[in-house]
């Protein structure tokens, strides 16, 4: 049975009730995990209040701001974990960002700054978080990140995020190779398109979802809770032999050529 009792899980990337990270957090909670939640702070503290209210039912024992572009906030997060939990078992990396102007039009127009920002937030953050997590994962552990097909094949307008996801998937393999001796497994879930805060800010997401519903073997898209179930599996002992992999949770879309 899928059992995460006695496991401590840090979940990043919850912005609202549509976030994939929220689907994952709910399934980890259902499987019995003890949760810690970090959110991206904003000047008015609105996210702290909104995310705080949202996660009340899953009773996180750690709830902290963590902007992954700020090493001090990352250090504070892991210092708090070291202080409050005897060990860390699970790290969920579920965040990404690129400037809006870099998610449409000519890929060759991507600016140096836009490239650096997208790869810093969407890719380097997995490395920075894993570096701190590994010393707290005393009984081994599981690290799970979220990717997208646009890191492997060209998806119109995904542009610099495609490069970020490609580098993210390769980072998963290098991290898995390094951390295996500590029995820390590292995997990615490549999810099909889901309506969330991030995807809804992108033009044409509804057409993309309709296209997937037509082409995918299951004739539908996937939900945040389905991604959450696969994340729970990857965090549990049921997947003890799996590391360095990218698992597609996309209703089968990735296998299709036409
Ligand atoms: P979302 O907007 O709910 O989540 C994105 C999160 O990134 C937000 O919580 C936001 O606060 C966080 N974030 C952005 N910049 C940050 C920073 N500097 N520091 C800390 N957090 C920061 O959208 P989502 O669709 O749930 O995205 C979650 C993950 O899933 C992303 O990696 C995304 O690429 C991936 N993904 C999404 C889809 C989709 O169609 N929605 C498909 C495949 C993969
Ligand atoms: O990874 C993502 C979304 C990533 C994302 C979205 C935004 C919108 C708002 C990163 N940064 C930003 N920055 C913003 O200012 N997805 C997989 C969802 C997504 O995004 C697309 C897609 C799909 C699918 C962008 C273009 C084409 C398809």
GROMACS .gro file of C-alpha atoms and ligand atoms in nm:
model
  330
    1UNK     CA    1   0.000   0.000   0.000
    2UNK     CA    2   0.105   0.354  -0.061
    3UNK     CA    3   0.208   0.466   0.286
    4UNK     CA    4   0.396   0.786   0.369
    5UNK     CA    5   0.338   0.787   0.744
    6UNK     CA    6   0.649   0.894   0.935
    7UNK     CA    7   0.780   1.082   0.630
    8UNK     CA    8   0.848   1.457   0.625
    9UNK     CA    9   0.780   1.632   0.294
   10UNK     CA   10   0.868   1.984   0.182
   11UNK     CA   11   0.637   2.110  -0.095
   12UNK     CA   12   0.729   2.421  -0.298
   13UNK     CA   13   0.517   2.595  -0.560
   14UNK     CA   14   0.168   2.628  -0.412
   15UNK     CA   15   0.016   2.958  -0.535
   16UNK     CA   16  -0.355   2.872  -0.525
   17UNK     CA   17  -0.607   2.585  -0.536
   18UNK     CA   18  -0.524   2.516  -0.903
   19UNK     CA   19  -0.149   2.472  -0.849
   20UNK     CA   20  -0.008   2.131  -0.939
   21UNK     CA   21   0.184   2.155  -0.608
   22UNK     CA   22  -0.151   2.174  -0.426
   23UNK     CA   23  -0.266   1.852  -0.597
   24UNK     CA   24   0.059   1.689  -0.487
   25UNK     CA   25   0.038   1.823  -0.128
   26UNK     CA   26  -0.314   1.686  -0.088
   27UNK     CA   27  -0.213   1.338  -0.205
   28UNK     CA   28   0.100   1.332   0.017
   29UNK     CA   29  -0.120   1.433   0.310
   30UNK     CA   30  -0.374   1.164   0.225
   31UNK     CA   31  -0.092   0.905   0.227
   32UNK     CA   32   0.003   1.015   0.579
   33UNK     CA   33   0.304   1.243   0.522
   34UNK     CA   34   0.387   1.534   0.753
   35UNK     CA   35   0.405   1.847   0.539
   36UNK     CA   36   0.609   2.164   0.512
   37UNK     CA   37   0.500   2.430   0.264
   38UNK     CA   38   0.690   2.723   0.113
   39UNK     CA   39   0.541   3.001  -0.098
   40UNK     CA   40   0.673   3.291  -0.305
   41UNK     CA   41   0.635   3.601  -0.086
   42UNK     CA   42   0.495   3.924  -0.232
   43UNK     CA   43   0.520   4.280  -0.101
   44UNK     CA   44   0.163   4.296   0.032
   45UNK     CA   45   0.170   3.954   0.200
   46UNK     CA   46  -0.133   3.844   0.000
   47UNK     CA   47   0.019   3.506  -0.093
   48UNK     CA   48   0.103   3.433   0.270
   49UNK     CA   49  -0.262   3.483   0.366
   50UNK     CA   50  -0.415   3.304   0.064
   51UNK     CA   51  -0.182   3.004   0.064
   52UNK     CA   52  -0.198   2.989   0.445
   53UNK     CA   53  -0.577   2.960   0.437
   54UNK     CA   54  -0.566   2.704   0.154
   55UNK     CA   55  -0.325   2.468   0.333
   56UNK     CA   56  -0.494   2.480   0.675
   57UNK     CA   57  -0.671   2.142   0.617
   58UNK     CA   58  -0.338   1.963   0.554
   59UNK     CA   59  -0.191   2.116   0.872
   60UNK     CA   60   0.167   2.192   0.764
   61UNK     CA   61   0.415   2.192   1.054
   62UNK     CA   62   0.640   2.429   0.857
   63UNK     CA   63   0.504   2.726   0.658
   64UNK     CA   64   0.762   2.970   0.521
   65UNK     CA   65   0.829   3.224   0.246
   66UNK     CA   66   1.094   3.103   0.000
   67UNK     CA   67   1.187   3.295  -0.312
   68UNK     CA   68   1.431   3.058  -0.485
   69UNK     CA   69   1.625   3.354  -0.627
   70UNK     CA   70   1.726   3.444  -0.270
   71UNK     CA   71   1.988   3.216  -0.106
   72UNK     CA   72   1.908   3.360   0.237
   73UNK     CA   73   1.544   3.251   0.215
   74UNK     CA   74   1.651   2.903   0.099
   75UNK     CA   75   1.898   2.877   0.390
   76UNK     CA   76   1.633   2.987   0.641
   77UNK     CA   77   1.393   2.725   0.503
   78UNK     CA   78   1.641   2.441   0.550
   79UNK     CA   79   1.763   2.572   0.887
   80UNK     CA   80   1.400   2.559   1.003
   81UNK     CA   81   1.364   2.201   0.875
   82UNK     CA   82   1.685   2.098   1.055
   83UNK     CA   83   1.550   2.251   1.376
   84UNK     CA   84   1.192   2.121   1.363
   85UNK     CA   85   1.218   1.780   1.192
   86UNK     CA   86   1.446   1.486   1.280
   87UNK     CA   87   1.497   1.423   0.907
   88UNK     CA   88   1.373   1.522   0.562
   89UNK     CA   89   1.235   1.249   0.336
   90UNK     CA   90   1.066   1.422   0.042
   91UNK     CA   91   1.131   1.737  -0.162
   92UNK     CA   92   0.874   1.852  -0.417
   93UNK     CA   93   1.006   2.110  -0.664
   94UNK     CA   94   0.704   2.249  -0.848
   95UNK     CA   95   0.789   2.598  -0.970
   96UNK     CA   96   0.889   2.778  -1.287
   97UNK     CA   97   0.905   3.131  -1.423
   98UNK     CA   98   1.001   3.309  -1.742
   99UNK     CA   99   0.932   3.669  -1.839
  100UNK     CA  100   0.605   3.690  -2.029
  101UNK     CA  101   0.774   3.846  -2.335
  102UNK     CA  102   0.996   3.538  -2.361
  103UNK     CA  103   0.693   3.305  -2.391
  104UNK     CA  104   0.579   3.419  -2.734
  105UNK     CA  105   0.724   3.535  -3.061
  106UNK     CA  106   1.074   3.467  -3.190
  107UNK     CA  107   1.289   3.240  -2.973
  108UNK     CA  108   1.595   3.419  -3.113
  109UNK     CA  109   1.467   3.738  -2.946
  110UNK     CA  110   1.522   3.588  -2.597
  111UNK     CA  111   1.732   3.835  -2.396
  112UNK     CA  112   2.039   3.738  -2.192
  113UNK     CA  113   1.857   3.857  -1.878
  114UNK     CA  114   1.539   3.667  -1.965
  115UNK     CA  115   1.734   3.348  -2.031
  116UNK     CA  116   1.925   3.380  -1.703
  117UNK     CA  117   1.609   3.449  -1.503
  118UNK     CA  118   1.413   3.158  -1.653
  119UNK     CA  119   1.696   2.911  -1.594
  120UNK     CA  120   1.776   3.047  -1.247
  121UNK     CA  121   1.419   3.009  -1.118
  122UNK     CA  122   1.305   2.707  -1.320
  123UNK     CA  123   1.624   2.497  -1.331
  124UNK     CA  124   1.902   2.608  -1.095
  125UNK     CA  125   1.653   2.612  -0.805
  126UNK     CA  126   1.630   2.230  -0.820
  127UNK     CA  127   2.008   2.210  -0.776
  128UNK     CA  128   2.016   2.471  -0.497
  129UNK     CA  129   1.733   2.303  -0.304
  130UNK     CA  130   1.878   1.952  -0.355
  131UNK     CA  131   2.219   2.064  -0.224
  132UNK     CA  132   2.060   2.164   0.109
  133UNK     CA  133   1.810   1.876   0.116
  134UNK     CA  134   2.069   1.598   0.078
  135UNK     CA  135   2.236   1.658   0.414
  136UNK     CA  136   1.896   1.645   0.591
  137UNK     CA  137   1.782   1.325   0.413
  138UNK     CA  138   1.937   1.095   0.672
  139UNK     CA  139   1.727   0.788   0.583
  140UNK     CA  140   1.750   0.840   0.206
  141UNK     CA  141   1.481   1.032   0.028
  142UNK     CA  142   1.286   1.122  -0.282
  143UNK     CA  143   1.312   1.441  -0.486
  144UNK     CA  144   1.042   1.508  -0.747
  145UNK     CA  145   1.027   1.795  -0.997
  146UNK     CA  146   0.778   1.894  -1.266
  147UNK     CA  147   0.866   1.906  -1.634
  148UNK     CA  148   0.684   1.949  -1.964
  149UNK     CA  149   0.709   1.799  -2.315
  150UNK     CA  150   0.830   2.140  -2.440
  151UNK     CA  151   1.171   2.046  -2.293
  152UNK     CA  152   1.203   1.760  -2.542
  153UNK     CA  153   1.000   1.867  -2.848
  154UNK     CA  154   0.923   2.212  -2.986
  155UNK     CA  155   0.592   2.343  -2.852
  156UNK     CA  156   0.501   2.681  -3.007
  157UNK     CA  157   0.573   2.974  -2.772
  158UNK     CA  158   0.718   2.762  -2.490
  159UNK     CA  159   1.053   2.899  -2.608
  160UNK     CA  160   1.301   2.969  -2.325
  161UNK     CA  161   1.098   2.750  -2.087
  162UNK     CA  162   1.171   2.459  -2.322
  163UNK     CA  163   1.543   2.515  -2.275
  164UNK     CA  164   1.488   2.542  -1.898
  165UNK     CA  165   1.294   2.212  -1.887
  166UNK     CA  166   1.554   2.036  -2.101
  167UNK     CA  167   1.823   2.146  -1.855
  168UNK     CA  168   1.595   2.048  -1.567
  169UNK     CA  169   1.555   1.692  -1.698
  170UNK     CA  170   1.932   1.659  -1.742
  171UNK     CA  171   1.982   1.798  -1.389
  172UNK     CA  172   1.752   1.520  -1.265
  173UNK     CA  173   1.988   1.262  -1.418
  174UNK     CA  174   2.307   1.418  -1.276
  175UNK     CA  175   2.148   1.458  -0.931
  176UNK     CA  176   2.018   1.099  -0.940
  177UNK     CA  177   2.366   0.975  -1.032
  178UNK     CA  178   2.530   1.168  -0.747
  179UNK     CA  179   2.273   1.107  -0.473
  180UNK     CA  180   2.204   0.738  -0.534
  181UNK     CA  181   2.473   0.629  -0.285
  182UNK     CA  182   2.273   0.807  -0.013
  183UNK     CA  183   1.957   0.625  -0.130
  184UNK     CA  184   1.814   0.957  -0.246
  185UNK     CA  185   1.610   0.913  -0.563
  186UNK     CA  186   1.549   1.200  -0.806
  187UNK     CA  187   1.276   1.191  -1.071
  188UNK     CA  188   1.063   1.423  -1.284
  189UNK     CA  189   0.697   1.408  -1.377
  190UNK     CA  190   0.628   1.544  -1.724
  191UNK     CA  191   0.266   1.659  -1.696
  192UNK     CA  192   0.026   1.733  -1.981
  193UNK     CA  193  -0.120   2.084  -2.001
  194UNK     CA  194  -0.336   2.176  -1.699
  195UNK     CA  195  -0.518   2.503  -1.639
  196UNK     CA  196  -0.326   2.678  -1.357
  197UNK     CA  197  -0.220   3.032  -1.268
  198UNK     CA  198   0.099   2.992  -1.477
  199UNK     CA  199  -0.059   2.822  -1.780
  200UNK     CA  200  -0.364   3.051  -1.789
  201UNK     CA  201  -0.138   3.355  -1.823
  202UNK     CA  202  -0.023   3.207  -2.154
  203UNK     CA  203  -0.217   3.280  -2.473
  204UNK     CA  204  -0.378   2.979  -2.642
  205UNK     CA  205  -0.380   2.734  -2.350
  206UNK     CA  206  -0.748   2.646  -2.416
  207UNK     CA  207  -0.666   2.548  -2.777
  208UNK     CA  208  -0.374   2.338  -2.652
  209UNK     CA  209  -0.598   2.158  -2.404
  210UNK     CA  210  -0.858   2.092  -2.678
  211UNK     CA  211  -0.581   1.953  -2.903
  212UNK     CA  212  -0.464   1.714  -2.632
  213UNK     CA  213  -0.822   1.601  -2.569
  214UNK     CA  214  -0.845   1.510  -2.937
  215UNK     CA  215  -0.505   1.340  -2.984
  216UNK     CA  216  -0.417   1.179  -2.648
  217UNK     CA  217  -0.501   0.806  -2.619
  218UNK     CA  218  -0.721   0.874  -2.315
  219UNK     CA  219  -0.903   1.157  -2.505
  220UNK     CA  220  -0.870   1.397  -2.212
  221UNK     CA  221  -0.615   1.598  -2.016
  222UNK     CA  222  -0.492   1.512  -1.668
  223UNK     CA  223  -0.575   1.667  -1.331
  224UNK     CA  224  -0.357   1.807  -1.055
  225UNK     CA  225  -0.467   1.515  -0.833
  226UNK     CA  226  -0.354   1.259  -1.094
  227UNK     CA  227  -0.012   1.423  -1.102
  228UNK     CA  228  -0.029   1.416  -0.720
  229UNK     CA  229  -0.089   1.041  -0.720
  230UNK     CA  230   0.219   0.979  -0.936
  231UNK     CA  231   0.421   1.210  -0.710
  232UNK     CA  232   0.302   1.014  -0.404
  233UNK     CA  233   0.409   0.690  -0.577
  234UNK     CA  234   0.753   0.836  -0.657
  235UNK     CA  235   0.788   0.944  -0.292
  236UNK     CA  236   0.689   0.605  -0.155
  237UNK     CA  237   0.877   0.277  -0.118
  238UNK     CA  238   0.661   0.139  -0.404
  239UNK     CA  239   0.901   0.314  -0.645
  240UNK     CA  240   1.221   0.215  -0.459
  241UNK     CA  241   1.391   0.098  -0.781
  242UNK     CA  242   1.319   0.411  -0.985
  243UNK     CA  243   1.561   0.704  -1.009
  244UNK     CA  244   1.674   0.951  -1.275
  245UNK     CA  245   1.354   0.906  -1.475
  246UNK     CA  246   1.105   1.136  -1.642
  247UNK     CA  247   0.757   0.986  -1.607
  248UNK     CA  248   0.486   1.119  -1.838
  249UNK     CA  249   0.151   1.190  -1.677
  250UNK     CA  250  -0.017   1.322  -1.989
  251UNK     CA  251  -0.301   1.086  -2.084
  252UNK     CA  252  -0.056   0.926  -2.328
  253UNK     CA  253  -0.008   1.231  -2.552
  254UNK     CA  254   0.373   1.191  -2.570
  255UNK     CA  255   0.361   0.859  -2.760
  256UNK     CA  256   0.166   1.001  -3.054
  257UNK     CA  257   0.336   1.099  -3.379
  258UNK     CA  258   0.024   1.203  -3.568
  259LIG     P1  259   0.145   2.768  -1.061
  259LIG     O1  260   0.143   2.909  -1.108
  259LIG     O2  261   0.035   2.725  -0.974
  259LIG     O3  262   0.283   2.732  -0.994
  259LIG     C1  263   0.404   2.795  -1.026
  259LIG     C2  264   0.469   2.829  -0.894
  259LIG     O4  265   0.599   2.884  -0.914
  259LIG     C3  266   0.389   2.934  -0.814
  259LIG     O5  267   0.354   2.882  -0.689
  259LIG     C4  268   0.487   3.048  -0.800
  259LIG     O6  269   0.476   3.116  -0.679
  259LIG     C5  270   0.620   2.973  -0.808
  259LIG     N1  271   0.735   3.059  -0.832
  259LIG     C6  272   0.760   3.140  -0.938
  259LIG     N2  273   0.875   3.209  -0.918
  259LIG     C7  274   0.925   3.169  -0.797
  259LIG     C8  275   1.039   3.204  -0.719
  259LIG     N3  276   1.127   3.295  -0.761
  259LIG     N4  277   1.056   3.143  -0.599
  259LIG     C9  278   0.968   3.052  -0.555
  259LIG     N5  279   0.857   3.016  -0.621
  259LIG    C10  280   0.836   3.074  -0.742
  259LIG     O7  281   0.151   2.680  -1.197
  259LIG     P2  282   0.170   2.522  -1.221
  259LIG     O8  283   0.122   2.501  -1.358
  259LIG     O9  284   0.114   2.445  -1.108
  259LIG    O10  285   0.331   2.506  -1.225
  259LIG    C11  286   0.403   2.420  -1.139
  259LIG    C12  287   0.508   2.342  -1.216
  259LIG    O11  288   0.444   2.254  -1.307
  259LIG    C13  289   0.604   2.427  -1.300
  259LIG    O12  290   0.733   2.370  -1.293
  259LIG    C14  291   0.549   2.409  -1.440
  259LIG    O13  292   0.650   2.429  -1.537
  259LIG    C15  293   0.506   2.265  -1.433
  259LIG     N6  294   0.414   2.219  -1.538
  259LIG    C16  295   0.295   2.282  -1.557
  259LIG    C17  296   0.208   2.237  -1.655
  259LIG    C18  297   0.075   2.304  -1.683
  259LIG    O14  298   0.019   2.288  -1.790
  259LIG     N7  299   0.019   2.380  -1.589
  259LIG    C19  300   0.242   2.125  -1.733
  259LIG    C20  301   0.366   2.062  -1.709
  259LIG    C21  302   0.450   2.110  -1.610
  260LIG     O1  303   0.562   2.539  -1.752
  260LIG     C1  304   0.457   2.590  -1.781
  260LIG     C2  305   0.425   2.734  -1.746
  260LIG     C3  306   0.549   2.812  -1.721
  260LIG     C4  307   0.535   2.961  -1.709
  260LIG     C5  308   0.420   3.035  -1.734
  260LIG     C6  309   0.423   3.173  -1.720
  260LIG     C7  310   0.305   3.260  -1.750
  260LIG     C8  311   0.313   3.395  -1.682
  260LIG     C9  312   0.650   3.028  -1.676
  260LIG     N1  313   0.654   3.162  -1.664
  260LIG    C10  314   0.544   3.235  -1.685
  260LIG     N2  315   0.555   3.370  -1.674
  260LIG    C11  316   0.448   3.453  -1.679
  260LIG     O2  317   0.463   3.578  -1.675
  260LIG     N3  318   0.364   2.513  -1.850
  260LIG    C12  319   0.400   2.380  -1.892
  260LIG    C13  320   0.233   2.565  -1.894
  260LIG    C14  321   0.250   2.617  -2.033
  260LIG     O3  322   0.311   2.737  -2.055
  260LIG    C15  323   0.317   2.754  -2.193
  260LIG    C16  324   0.259   2.644  -2.256
  260LIG    C17  325   0.216   2.556  -2.154
  260LIG    C18  326   0.152   2.422  -2.170
  260LIG    C19  327   0.372   2.859  -2.266
  260LIG    C20  328   0.365   2.855  -2.405
  260LIG    C21  329   0.309   2.745  -2.469
  260LIG    C22  330   0.256   2.640  -2.396
   0.00000   0.00000   0.00000
